[in-house]
Each structure stands twice: as structure tokens, then as C-alpha cells.
mmCIF file of N, CA, C and O in Angstrom:
data_model
loop_
_atom_site.group_PDB
_atom_site.id
_atom_site.type_symbol
_atom_site.label_atom_id
_atom_site.label_comp_id
_atom_site.label_asym_id
_atom_site.label_seq_id
_atom_site.Cartn_x
_atom_site.Cartn_y
_atom_site.Cartn_z
ATOM 1 N N MET A 1 -8.089 11.077 -7.952
ATOM 2 C CA MET A 1 -7.543 9.756 -7.707
ATOM 3 C C MET A 1 -8.693 8.782 -7.497
ATOM 4 O O MET A 1 -9.757 9.143 -7.018
ATOM 5 N N PHE A 2 -8.454 7.545 -7.826
ATOM 6 C CA PHE A 2 -9.416 6.462 -7.692
ATOM 7 C C PHE A 2 -9.816 6.264 -6.234
ATOM 8 O O PHE A 2 -9.005 6.379 -5.331
ATOM 9 N N ARG A 3 -11.063 5.933 -6.011
ATOM 10 C CA ARG A 3 -11.581 5.693 -4.667
ATOM 11 C C ARG A 3 -11.814 4.193 -4.488
ATOM 12 O O ARG A 3 -12.514 3.565 -5.280
ATOM 13 N N LEU A 4 -11.226 3.608 -3.447
ATOM 14 C CA LEU A 4 -11.387 2.187 -3.144
ATOM 15 C C LEU A 4 -12.748 1.908 -2.530
ATOM 16 O O LEU A 4 -13.319 2.776 -1.853
ATOM 17 N N ASN A 5 -13.227 0.678 -2.722
ATOM 18 C CA ASN A 5 -14.421 0.290 -1.973
ATOM 19 C C ASN A 5 -13.997 0.019 -0.529
ATOM 20 O O ASN A 5 -12.814 -0.188 -0.237
ATOM 21 N N HIS A 6 -14.943 0.036 0.367
ATOM 22 C CA HIS A 6 -14.618 -0.031 1.790
ATOM 23 C C HIS A 6 -13.940 -1.356 2.165
ATOM 24 O O HIS A 6 -13.025 -1.366 2.998
ATOM 25 N N ASN A 7 -14.364 -2.464 1.581
ATOM 26 C CA ASN A 7 -13.750 -3.758 1.914
ATOM 27 C C ASN A 7 -12.266 -3.783 1.563
ATOM 28 O O ASN A 7 -11.456 -4.320 2.325
ATOM 29 N N ASP A 8 -11.905 -3.233 0.414
ATOM 30 C CA ASP A 8 -10.496 -3.177 0.037
ATOM 31 C C ASP A 8 -9.718 -2.246 0.972
ATOM 32 O O ASP A 8 -8.591 -2.543 1.363
ATOM 33 N N ALA A 9 -10.335 -1.145 1.343
ATOM 34 C CA ALA A 9 -9.698 -0.210 2.268
ATOM 35 C C ALA A 9 -9.488 -0.849 3.642
ATOM 36 O O ALA A 9 -8.464 -0.618 4.288
ATOM 37 N N VAL A 10 -10.432 -1.678 4.066
ATOM 38 C CA VAL A 10 -10.292 -2.388 5.344
ATOM 39 C C VAL A 10 -9.104 -3.339 5.287
ATOM 40 O O VAL A 10 -8.354 -3.472 6.270
ATOM 41 N N GLU A 11 -8.904 -3.992 4.163
ATOM 42 C CA GLU A 11 -7.748 -4.892 4.028
ATOM 43 C C GLU A 11 -6.440 -4.111 4.123
ATOM 44 O O GLU A 11 -5.481 -4.568 4.753
ATOM 45 N N LEU A 12 -6.387 -2.937 3.505
ATOM 46 C CA LEU A 12 -5.183 -2.104 3.626
ATOM 47 C C LEU A 12 -4.981 -1.671 5.079
ATOM 48 O O LEU A 12 -3.856 -1.687 5.586
ATOM 49 N N GLU A 13 -6.062 -1.301 5.743
ATOM 50 C CA GLU A 13 -5.983 -0.937 7.162
ATOM 51 C C GLU A 13 -5.387 -2.087 7.972
ATOM 52 O O GLU A 13 -4.499 -1.889 8.807
ATOM 53 N N TYR A 14 -5.857 -3.284 7.721
ATOM 54 C CA TYR A 14 -5.356 -4.471 8.425
ATOM 55 C C TYR A 14 -3.854 -4.637 8.218
ATOM 56 O O TYR A 14 -3.109 -4.888 9.176
ATOM 57 N N GLN A 15 -3.401 -4.482 6.977
ATOM 58 C CA GLN A 15 -1.981 -4.657 6.684
ATOM 59 C C GLN A 15 -1.133 -3.589 7.378
ATOM 60 O O GLN A 15 -0.070 -3.888 7.930
ATOM 61 N N ILE A 16 -1.586 -2.357 7.355
ATOM 62 C CA ILE A 16 -0.845 -1.275 8.000
ATOM 63 C C ILE A 16 -0.823 -1.480 9.516
ATOM 64 O O ILE A 16 0.223 -1.290 10.161
ATOM 65 N N CYS A 17 -1.923 -1.880 10.096
ATOM 66 C CA CYS A 17 -1.965 -2.147 11.530
ATOM 67 C C CYS A 17 -1.035 -3.292 11.909
ATOM 68 O O CYS A 17 -0.384 -3.240 12.971
ATOM 69 N N ARG A 18 -0.928 -4.295 11.062
ATOM 70 C CA ARG A 18 0.024 -5.391 11.303
ATOM 71 C C ARG A 18 1.445 -4.860 11.325
ATOM 72 O O ARG A 18 2.230 -5.196 12.214
ATOM 73 N N LEU A 19 1.781 -4.050 10.345
ATOM 74 C CA LEU A 19 3.145 -3.553 10.221
ATOM 75 C C LEU A 19 3.511 -2.634 11.388
ATOM 76 O O LEU A 19 4.567 -2.775 11.993
ATOM 77 N N TYR A 20 2.635 -1.703 11.700
ATOM 78 C CA TYR A 20 2.919 -0.719 12.737
ATOM 79 C C TYR A 20 2.549 -1.205 14.143
ATOM 80 O O TYR A 20 2.753 -0.483 15.116
ATOM 81 N N LYS A 21 1.974 -2.408 14.223
ATOM 82 C CA LYS A 21 1.547 -2.968 15.506
ATOM 83 C C LYS A 21 0.658 -1.960 16.259
ATOM 84 O O LYS A 21 0.928 -1.580 17.398
ATOM 85 N N CYS A 22 -0.374 -1.540 15.561
ATOM 86 C CA CYS A 22 -1.293 -0.554 16.127
ATOM 87 C C CYS A 22 -2.726 -0.996 15.863
ATOM 88 O O CYS A 22 -2.975 -1.950 15.134
ATOM 89 N N ASN A 23 -3.642 -0.276 16.455
ATOM 90 C CA ASN A 23 -5.067 -0.491 16.206
ATOM 91 C C ASN A 23 -5.543 0.465 15.123
ATOM 92 O O ASN A 23 -4.828 1.386 14.724
ATOM 93 N N ARG A 24 -6.785 0.260 14.714
ATOM 94 C CA ARG A 24 -7.415 1.170 13.749
ATOM 95 C C ARG A 24 -7.277 2.602 14.249
ATOM 96 O O ARG A 24 -7.472 2.881 15.427
ATOM 97 N N GLY A 25 -6.876 3.481 13.357
ATOM 98 C CA GLY A 25 -6.709 4.877 13.722
ATOM 99 C C GLY A 25 -5.328 5.200 14.260
ATOM 100 O O GLY A 25 -5.041 6.340 14.585
ATOM 101 N N GLY A 26 -4.470 4.174 14.343
ATOM 102 C CA GLY A 26 -3.109 4.407 14.802
ATOM 103 C C GLY A 26 -2.320 5.230 13.799
ATOM 104 O O GLY A 26 -2.816 5.591 12.732
ATOM 105 N N VAL A 27 -1.089 5.542 14.145
ATOM 106 C CA VAL A 27 -0.206 6.364 13.328
ATOM 107 C C VAL A 27 -0.899 7.694 13.008
ATOM 108 O O VAL A 27 -1.099 8.058 11.854
ATOM 109 N N SER A 28 -1.297 8.364 14.065
ATOM 110 C CA SER A 28 -1.963 9.680 13.970
ATOM 111 C C SER A 28 -3.211 9.659 13.094
ATOM 112 O O SER A 28 -3.501 10.607 12.369
ATOM 113 N N GLY A 29 -3.930 8.539 13.149
ATOM 114 C CA GLY A 29 -5.178 8.431 12.408
ATOM 115 C C GLY A 29 -5.030 7.950 10.977
ATOM 116 O O GLY A 29 -6.023 7.770 10.271
ATOM 117 N N LEU A 30 -3.804 7.707 10.529
ATOM 118 C CA LEU A 30 -3.596 7.285 9.137
ATOM 119 C C LEU A 30 -3.961 5.823 8.891
ATOM 120 O O LEU A 30 -4.334 5.462 7.784
ATOM 121 N N ALA A 31 -3.829 4.981 9.911
ATOM 122 C CA ALA A 31 -4.144 3.558 9.763
ATOM 123 C C ALA A 31 -5.655 3.370 9.912
ATOM 124 O O ALA A 31 -6.154 2.876 10.913
ATOM 125 N N ASP A 32 -6.365 3.772 8.886
ATOM 126 C CA ASP A 32 -7.822 3.787 8.942
ATOM 127 C C ASP A 32 -8.381 3.575 7.535
ATOM 128 O O ASP A 32 -7.968 4.256 6.591
ATOM 129 N N ALA A 33 -9.309 2.657 7.415
ATOM 130 C CA ALA A 33 -9.901 2.359 6.110
ATOM 131 C C ALA A 33 -10.513 3.593 5.467
ATOM 132 O O ALA A 33 -10.446 3.763 4.248
ATOM 133 N N ASP A 34 -11.097 4.472 6.276
ATOM 134 C CA ASP A 34 -11.694 5.687 5.718
ATOM 135 C C ASP A 34 -10.645 6.536 5.003
ATOM 136 O O ASP A 34 -10.929 7.143 3.969
ATOM 137 N N ASN A 35 -9.442 6.570 5.534
ATOM 138 C CA ASN A 35 -8.333 7.274 4.892
ATOM 139 C C ASN A 35 -7.956 6.603 3.574
ATOM 140 O O ASN A 35 -7.771 7.268 2.549
ATOM 141 N N PHE A 36 -7.854 5.282 3.587
ATOM 142 C CA PHE A 36 -7.402 4.554 2.401
ATOM 143 C C PHE A 36 -8.433 4.541 1.272
ATOM 144 O O PHE A 36 -8.066 4.392 0.119
ATOM 145 N N GLU A 37 -9.708 4.693 1.616
ATOM 146 C CA GLU A 37 -10.729 4.752 0.563
ATOM 147 C C GLU A 37 -10.442 5.887 -0.409
ATOM 148 O O GLU A 37 -10.504 5.697 -1.621
ATOM 149 N N SER A 38 -10.142 7.037 0.117
ATOM 150 C CA SER A 38 -9.903 8.194 -0.753
ATOM 151 C C SER A 38 -8.436 8.429 -1.070
ATOM 152 O O SER A 38 -8.118 9.184 -1.983
ATOM 153 N N ASN A 39 -7.541 7.769 -0.336
ATOM 154 C CA ASN A 39 -6.101 7.924 -0.538
ATOM 155 C C ASN A 39 -5.420 6.552 -0.559
ATOM 156 O O ASN A 39 -4.646 6.232 0.348
ATOM 157 N N PRO A 40 -5.691 5.733 -1.555
ATOM 158 C CA PRO A 40 -5.142 4.379 -1.536
ATOM 159 C C PRO A 40 -3.616 4.329 -1.519
ATOM 160 O O PRO A 40 -3.030 3.419 -0.933
ATOM 161 N N MET A 41 -2.954 5.324 -2.100
ATOM 162 C CA MET A 41 -1.494 5.312 -2.123
ATOM 163 C C MET A 41 -0.895 5.587 -0.749
ATOM 164 O O MET A 41 0.273 5.271 -0.509
ATOM 165 N N CYS A 42 -1.669 6.131 0.157
ATOM 166 C CA CYS A 42 -1.179 6.390 1.500
ATOM 167 C C CYS A 42 -0.650 5.101 2.136
ATOM 168 O O CYS A 42 0.353 5.125 2.845
ATOM 169 N N ALA A 43 -1.289 3.983 1.878
ATOM 170 C CA ALA A 43 -0.835 2.699 2.431
ATOM 171 C C ALA A 43 0.560 2.359 1.912
ATOM 172 O O ALA A 43 1.427 1.935 2.686
ATOM 173 N N ALA A 44 0.795 2.549 0.632
ATOM 174 C CA ALA A 44 2.114 2.264 0.061
ATOM 175 C C ALA A 44 3.165 3.187 0.652
ATOM 176 O O ALA A 44 4.262 2.749 1.016
ATOM 177 N N TYR A 45 2.841 4.467 0.761
ATOM 178 C CA TYR A 45 3.793 5.420 1.335
ATOM 179 C C TYR A 45 4.122 5.050 2.779
ATOM 180 O O TYR A 45 5.267 5.162 3.211
ATOM 181 N N MET A 46 3.115 4.613 3.516
ATOM 182 C CA MET A 46 3.342 4.235 4.904
ATOM 183 C C MET A 46 4.242 3.014 5.016
ATOM 184 O O MET A 46 5.130 2.963 5.869
ATOM 185 N N VAL A 47 4.030 2.036 4.152
ATOM 186 C CA VAL A 47 4.846 0.821 4.190
ATOM 187 C C VAL A 47 6.292 1.134 3.825
ATOM 188 O O VAL A 47 7.223 0.746 4.544
ATOM 189 N N ILE A 48 6.493 1.837 2.741
ATOM 190 C CA ILE A 48 7.853 2.144 2.295
ATOM 191 C C ILE A 48 8.548 3.064 3.295
ATOM 192 O O ILE A 48 9.728 2.879 3.614
ATOM 193 N N SER A 49 7.830 4.038 3.836
ATOM 194 C CA SER A 49 8.405 4.937 4.843
ATOM 195 C C SER A 49 8.840 4.174 6.086
ATOM 196 O O SER A 49 9.905 4.440 6.653
ATOM 197 N N TYR A 50 8.038 3.227 6.499
ATOM 198 C CA TYR A 50 8.367 2.399 7.660
ATOM 199 C C TYR A 50 9.688 1.668 7.424
ATOM 200 O O TYR A 50 10.563 1.654 8.294
ATOM 201 N N ILE A 51 9.812 1.081 6.255
ATOM 202 C CA ILE A 51 11.020 0.310 5.932
ATOM 203 C C ILE A 51 12.255 1.203 6.008
ATOM 204 O O ILE A 51 13.263 0.837 6.624
ATOM 205 N N TYR A 52 12.178 2.370 5.423
ATOM 206 C CA TYR A 52 13.323 3.281 5.426
ATOM 207 C C TYR A 52 13.575 3.873 6.813
ATOM 208 O O TYR A 52 14.728 4.011 7.238
ATOM 209 N N ALA A 53 12.525 4.215 7.539
ATOM 210 C CA ALA A 53 12.689 4.806 8.867
ATOM 211 C C ALA A 53 13.355 3.826 9.836
ATOM 212 O O ALA A 53 14.124 4.230 10.703
ATOM 213 N N LYS A 54 13.069 2.549 9.662
ATOM 214 C CA LYS A 54 13.647 1.519 10.520
ATOM 215 C C LYS A 54 15.017 1.050 10.017
ATOM 216 O O LYS A 54 15.641 0.204 10.638
ATOM 217 N N GLY A 55 15.459 1.569 8.871
ATOM 218 C CA GLY A 55 16.747 1.152 8.312
ATOM 219 C C GLY A 55 16.731 -0.284 7.814
ATOM 220 O O GLY A 55 17.755 -0.962 7.819
ATOM 221 N N LEU A 56 15.583 -0.743 7.376
ATOM 222 C CA LEU A 56 15.421 -2.134 6.955
ATOM 223 C C LEU A 56 15.576 -2.344 5.457
ATOM 224 O O LEU A 56 15.501 -3.481 4.991
ATOM 225 N N GLU A 57 15.778 -1.242 4.725
ATOM 226 C CA GLU A 57 15.841 -1.379 3.277
ATOM 227 C C GLU A 57 17.051 -2.214 2.872
ATOM 228 O O GLU A 57 18.089 -2.214 3.520
ATOM 229 N N ILE A 58 16.855 -2.944 1.817
ATOM 230 C CA ILE A 58 17.909 -3.748 1.219
ATOM 231 C C ILE A 58 18.154 -3.141 -0.151
ATOM 232 O O ILE A 58 17.223 -2.955 -0.921
ATOM 233 N N ASN A 59 19.386 -2.812 -0.453
ATOM 234 C CA ASN A 59 19.694 -2.120 -1.708
ATOM 235 C C ASN A 59 19.075 -2.783 -2.922
ATOM 236 O O ASN A 59 18.641 -2.115 -3.838
ATOM 237 N N ASP A 60 19.010 -4.102 -2.932
ATOM 238 C CA ASP A 60 18.432 -4.804 -4.073
ATOM 239 C C ASP A 60 16.954 -4.459 -4.256
ATOM 240 O O ASP A 60 16.413 -4.584 -5.335
ATOM 241 N N TYR A 61 16.283 -4.050 -3.181
ATOM 242 C CA TYR A 61 14.859 -3.793 -3.252
ATOM 243 C C TYR A 61 14.518 -2.338 -3.531
ATOM 244 O O TYR A 61 13.375 -2.005 -3.778
ATOM 245 N N ASP A 62 15.500 -1.441 -3.454
ATOM 246 C CA ASP A 62 15.218 -0.023 -3.676
ATOM 247 C C ASP A 62 14.514 0.202 -5.009
ATOM 248 O O ASP A 62 13.530 0.926 -5.074
ATOM 249 N N ASP A 63 15.019 -0.387 -6.078
ATOM 250 C CA ASP A 63 14.388 -0.242 -7.388
ATOM 251 C C ASP A 63 12.992 -0.853 -7.397
ATOM 252 O O ASP A 63 12.097 -0.350 -8.057
ATOM 253 N N GLU A 64 12.825 -1.933 -6.656
ATOM 254 C CA GLU A 64 11.515 -2.583 -6.586
ATOM 255 C C GLU A 64 10.495 -1.643 -5.936
ATOM 256 O O GLU A 64 9.371 -1.526 -6.401
ATOM 257 N N TYR A 65 10.883 -0.947 -4.872
ATOM 258 C CA TYR A 65 9.965 -0.023 -4.217
ATOM 259 C C TYR A 65 9.665 1.172 -5.107
ATOM 260 O O TYR A 65 8.530 1.636 -5.156
ATOM 261 N N ASP A 66 10.665 1.678 -5.808
ATOM 262 C CA ASP A 66 10.442 2.780 -6.753
ATOM 263 C C ASP A 66 9.447 2.359 -7.823
ATOM 264 O O ASP A 66 8.528 3.093 -8.159
ATOM 265 N N ARG A 67 9.635 1.175 -8.358
ATOM 266 C CA ARG A 67 8.737 0.648 -9.386
ATOM 267 C C ARG A 67 7.324 0.502 -8.835
ATOM 268 O O ARG A 67 6.350 0.894 -9.466
ATOM 269 N N PHE A 68 7.226 -0.038 -7.650
ATOM 270 C CA PHE A 68 5.935 -0.247 -6.996
ATOM 271 C C PHE A 68 5.177 1.075 -6.849
ATOM 272 O O PHE A 68 4.016 1.190 -7.257
ATOM 273 N N ILE A 69 5.845 2.082 -6.296
ATOM 274 C CA ILE A 69 5.211 3.388 -6.100
ATOM 275 C C ILE A 69 4.794 4.000 -7.443
ATOM 276 O O ILE A 69 3.653 4.436 -7.613
ATOM 277 N N CYS A 70 5.710 4.025 -8.394
ATOM 278 C CA CYS A 70 5.413 4.643 -9.698
ATOM 279 C C CYS A 70 4.288 3.923 -10.429
ATOM 280 O O CYS A 70 3.410 4.558 -11.013
ATOM 281 N N THR A 71 4.319 2.606 -10.387
ATOM 282 C CA THR A 71 3.296 1.812 -11.069
ATOM 283 C C THR A 71 1.910 2.132 -10.530
ATOM 284 O O THR A 71 0.982 2.427 -11.285
ATOM 285 N N TYR A 72 1.757 2.075 -9.216
ATOM 286 C CA TYR A 72 0.426 2.258 -8.645
ATOM 287 C C TYR A 72 -0.015 3.718 -8.608
ATOM 288 O O TYR A 72 -1.217 3.989 -8.692
ATOM 289 N N GLU A 73 0.908 4.658 -8.525
ATOM 290 C CA GLU A 73 0.507 6.062 -8.684
ATOM 291 C C GLU A 73 -0.101 6.270 -10.067
ATOM 292 O O GLU A 73 -1.129 6.919 -10.219
ATOM 293 N N ASN A 74 0.537 5.705 -11.064
ATOM 294 C CA ASN A 74 0.024 5.814 -12.432
ATOM 295 C C ASN A 74 -1.345 5.146 -12.567
ATOM 296 O O ASN A 74 -2.271 5.716 -13.142
ATOM 297 N N ILE A 75 -1.466 3.957 -12.026
ATOM 298 C CA ILE A 75 -2.735 3.226 -12.126
ATOM 299 C C ILE A 75 -3.859 3.990 -11.432
ATOM 300 O O ILE A 75 -4.937 4.184 -12.002
ATOM 301 N N PHE A 76 -3.631 4.449 -10.205
ATOM 302 C CA PHE A 76 -4.691 5.148 -9.473
ATOM 303 C C PHE A 76 -5.001 6.515 -10.072
ATOM 304 O O PHE A 76 -6.132 6.983 -9.982
ATOM 305 N N ASN A 77 -4.033 7.144 -10.694
ATOM 306 C CA ASN A 77 -4.268 8.451 -11.323
ATOM 307 C C ASN A 77 -4.913 8.348 -12.698
ATOM 308 O O ASN A 77 -5.453 9.332 -13.204
ATOM 309 N N HIS A 78 -4.849 7.168 -13.320
ATOM 310 C CA HIS A 78 -5.430 6.954 -14.646
ATOM 311 C C HIS A 78 -6.333 5.718 -14.613
ATOM 312 O O HIS A 78 -6.256 4.846 -15.480
ATOM 313 N N SER A 79 -7.183 5.657 -13.613
ATOM 314 C CA SER A 79 -7.991 4.464 -13.358
ATOM 315 C C SER A 79 -8.918 4.095 -14.506
ATOM 316 O O SER A 79 -9.269 2.924 -14.656
ATOM 317 N N ASP A 80 -9.286 5.053 -15.335
ATOM 318 C CA ASP A 80 -10.185 4.753 -16.456
ATOM 319 C C ASP A 80 -9.495 3.916 -17.529
ATOM 320 O O ASP A 80 -10.156 3.367 -18.407
ATOM 321 N N GLU A 81 -8.190 3.778 -17.463
ATOM 322 C CA GLU A 81 -7.435 3.012 -18.452
ATOM 323 C C GLU A 81 -7.149 1.577 -18.008
ATOM 324 O O GLU A 81 -6.515 0.823 -18.740
ATOM 325 N N TYR A 82 -7.591 1.186 -16.816
ATOM 326 C CA TYR A 82 -7.243 -0.113 -16.246
ATOM 327 C C TYR A 82 -8.477 -0.850 -15.757
ATOM 328 O O TYR A 82 -9.504 -0.243 -15.467
ATOM 329 N N ASN A 83 -8.323 -2.157 -15.612
ATOM 330 C CA ASN A 83 -9.316 -2.977 -14.931
ATOM 331 C C ASN A 83 -9.030 -2.811 -13.436
ATOM 332 O O ASN A 83 -8.168 -3.490 -12.878
ATOM 333 N N MET A 84 -9.724 -1.901 -12.807
ATOM 334 C CA MET A 84 -9.382 -1.515 -11.442
ATOM 335 C C MET A 84 -9.638 -2.608 -10.417
ATOM 336 O O MET A 84 -8.926 -2.690 -9.422
ATOM 337 N N GLN A 85 -10.610 -3.451 -10.655
ATOM 338 C CA GLN A 85 -10.838 -4.554 -9.724
ATOM 339 C C GLN A 85 -9.590 -5.437 -9.655
ATOM 340 O O GLN A 85 -9.129 -5.798 -8.574
ATOM 341 N N LEU A 86 -9.022 -5.738 -10.802
ATOM 342 C CA LEU A 86 -7.811 -6.550 -10.869
ATOM 343 C C LEU A 86 -6.610 -5.796 -10.302
ATOM 344 O O LEU A 86 -5.825 -6.352 -9.529
ATOM 345 N N GLU A 87 -6.461 -4.534 -10.653
ATOM 346 C CA GLU A 87 -5.310 -3.744 -10.199
ATOM 347 C C GLU A 87 -5.338 -3.540 -8.682
ATOM 348 O O GLU A 87 -4.293 -3.614 -8.029
ATOM 349 N N VAL A 88 -6.506 -3.296 -8.121
ATOM 350 C CA VAL A 88 -6.611 -3.130 -6.666
ATOM 351 C C VAL A 88 -6.250 -4.434 -5.968
ATOM 352 O O VAL A 88 -5.545 -4.435 -4.956
ATOM 353 N N SER A 89 -6.695 -5.541 -6.525
ATOM 354 C CA SER A 89 -6.345 -6.843 -5.962
ATOM 355 C C SER A 89 -4.831 -7.056 -5.971
ATOM 356 O O SER A 89 -4.250 -7.499 -4.973
ATOM 357 N N HIS A 90 -4.180 -6.705 -7.073
ATOM 358 C CA HIS A 90 -2.719 -6.823 -7.162
ATOM 359 C C HIS A 90 -2.043 -5.892 -6.157
ATOM 360 O O HIS A 90 -1.052 -6.274 -5.517
ATOM 361 N N TYR A 91 -2.542 -4.684 -6.042
ATOM 362 C CA TYR A 91 -1.989 -3.700 -5.122
ATOM 363 C C TYR A 91 -2.033 -4.218 -3.681
ATOM 364 O O TYR A 91 -1.031 -4.196 -2.966
ATOM 365 N N ILE A 92 -3.180 -4.717 -3.282
ATOM 366 C CA ILE A 92 -3.326 -5.249 -1.921
ATOM 367 C C ILE A 92 -2.404 -6.442 -1.718
ATOM 368 O O ILE A 92 -1.756 -6.563 -0.671
ATOM 369 N N ASP A 93 -2.317 -7.319 -2.712
ATOM 370 C CA ASP A 93 -1.413 -8.472 -2.611
ATOM 371 C C ASP A 93 0.035 -8.028 -2.457
ATOM 372 O O ASP A 93 0.783 -8.595 -1.651
ATOM 373 N N GLU A 94 0.450 -7.030 -3.221
ATOM 374 C CA GLU A 94 1.829 -6.554 -3.128
ATOM 375 C C GLU A 94 2.091 -5.908 -1.773
ATOM 376 O O GLU A 94 3.151 -6.137 -1.173
ATOM 377 N N ILE A 95 1.155 -5.107 -1.281
ATOM 378 C CA ILE A 95 1.306 -4.508 0.052
ATOM 379 C C ILE A 95 1.441 -5.627 1.089
ATOM 380 O O ILE A 95 2.324 -5.584 1.947
ATOM 381 N N SER A 96 0.583 -6.630 1.005
ATOM 382 C CA SER A 96 0.617 -7.752 1.949
ATOM 383 C C SER A 96 1.951 -8.487 1.903
ATOM 384 O O SER A 96 2.512 -8.829 2.948
ATOM 385 N N ASN A 97 2.454 -8.713 0.705
ATOM 386 C CA ASN A 97 3.731 -9.414 0.561
ATOM 387 C C ASN A 97 4.884 -8.612 1.147
ATOM 388 O O ASN A 97 5.784 -9.175 1.784
ATOM 389 N N ILE A 98 4.875 -7.311 0.944
ATOM 390 C CA ILE A 98 5.931 -6.465 1.502
ATOM 391 C C ILE A 98 5.836 -6.480 3.029
ATOM 392 O O ILE A 98 6.845 -6.658 3.727
ATOM 393 N N VAL A 99 4.632 -6.316 3.570
ATOM 394 C CA VAL A 99 4.452 -6.333 5.014
ATOM 395 C C VAL A 99 4.928 -7.668 5.584
ATOM 396 O O VAL A 99 5.627 -7.703 6.608
ATOM 397 N N ASP A 100 4.591 -8.761 4.923
ATOM 398 C CA ASP A 100 5.018 -10.090 5.393
ATOM 399 C C ASP A 100 6.540 -10.193 5.523
ATOM 400 O O ASP A 100 7.044 -10.883 6.393
ATOM 401 N N GLN A 101 7.263 -9.503 4.656
ATOM 402 C CA GLN A 101 8.722 -9.553 4.694
ATOM 403 C C GLN A 101 9.298 -8.830 5.914
ATOM 404 O O GLN A 101 10.421 -9.106 6.316
ATOM 405 N N TYR A 102 8.548 -7.911 6.502
ATOM 406 C CA TYR A 102 9.092 -7.050 7.535
ATOM 407 C C TYR A 102 8.462 -7.207 8.914
ATOM 408 O O TYR A 102 8.806 -6.493 9.839
ATOM 409 N N ILE A 103 7.537 -8.149 9.051
ATOM 410 C CA ILE A 103 6.984 -8.370 10.398
ATOM 411 C C ILE A 103 7.483 -9.692 10.953
ATOM 412 O O ILE A 103 8.019 -10.498 10.305
#
């Protein structure tokens, strides 16, 4: 899987900490840039899991979350086929937008 640069991983850490209202290393150590560097999809799984665990999902968005997960799993697993700087930027923006909807 694609490895994020540390600055991008820090941004994902920030978004997850906002959502979970925790500090770095919260959620059993998962809310940590070091984790997201090597596991960028972990941030998406954490966001979507939070939404479902809290019962906040809206049926209209279920397909959107499925699309989001599938799209970025494909991108990160086939990073040599994409402009990763652009795709990572889009990924972070989408995570941020989803978090904004739920905080």
C-alpha cells in the first residue's frame, strides 16, 4: 500500500482527533500520524466506523461511503497508476468534509 508523507499523515491525525475528541494516540493509539503514514485507509475506516457506531448514518449517504472506501482502496493499492499528490489531497479533503458533517 502507498505510504503517505508525514505532513499528510499529520492532517489525517488532526481530523481523526477532531472527530473522536481525543489527543494524538487516542483510540487505542490509532489516532496517530505514524499509523496513517503506512495505513492511510485506517483514517477512512475510523471515520465511517464512527458514523455507524454512533447511529449517525443517513441512508442517502450509505452508497457515498461505499464509493469513498472502494475508490481510495483502489487508489492506494494501485498508486503507480495515479497522480498520488493530487489523490492524497482529494482524500484528505473528503475526510475533512465528512468529519465536518459530524462534529
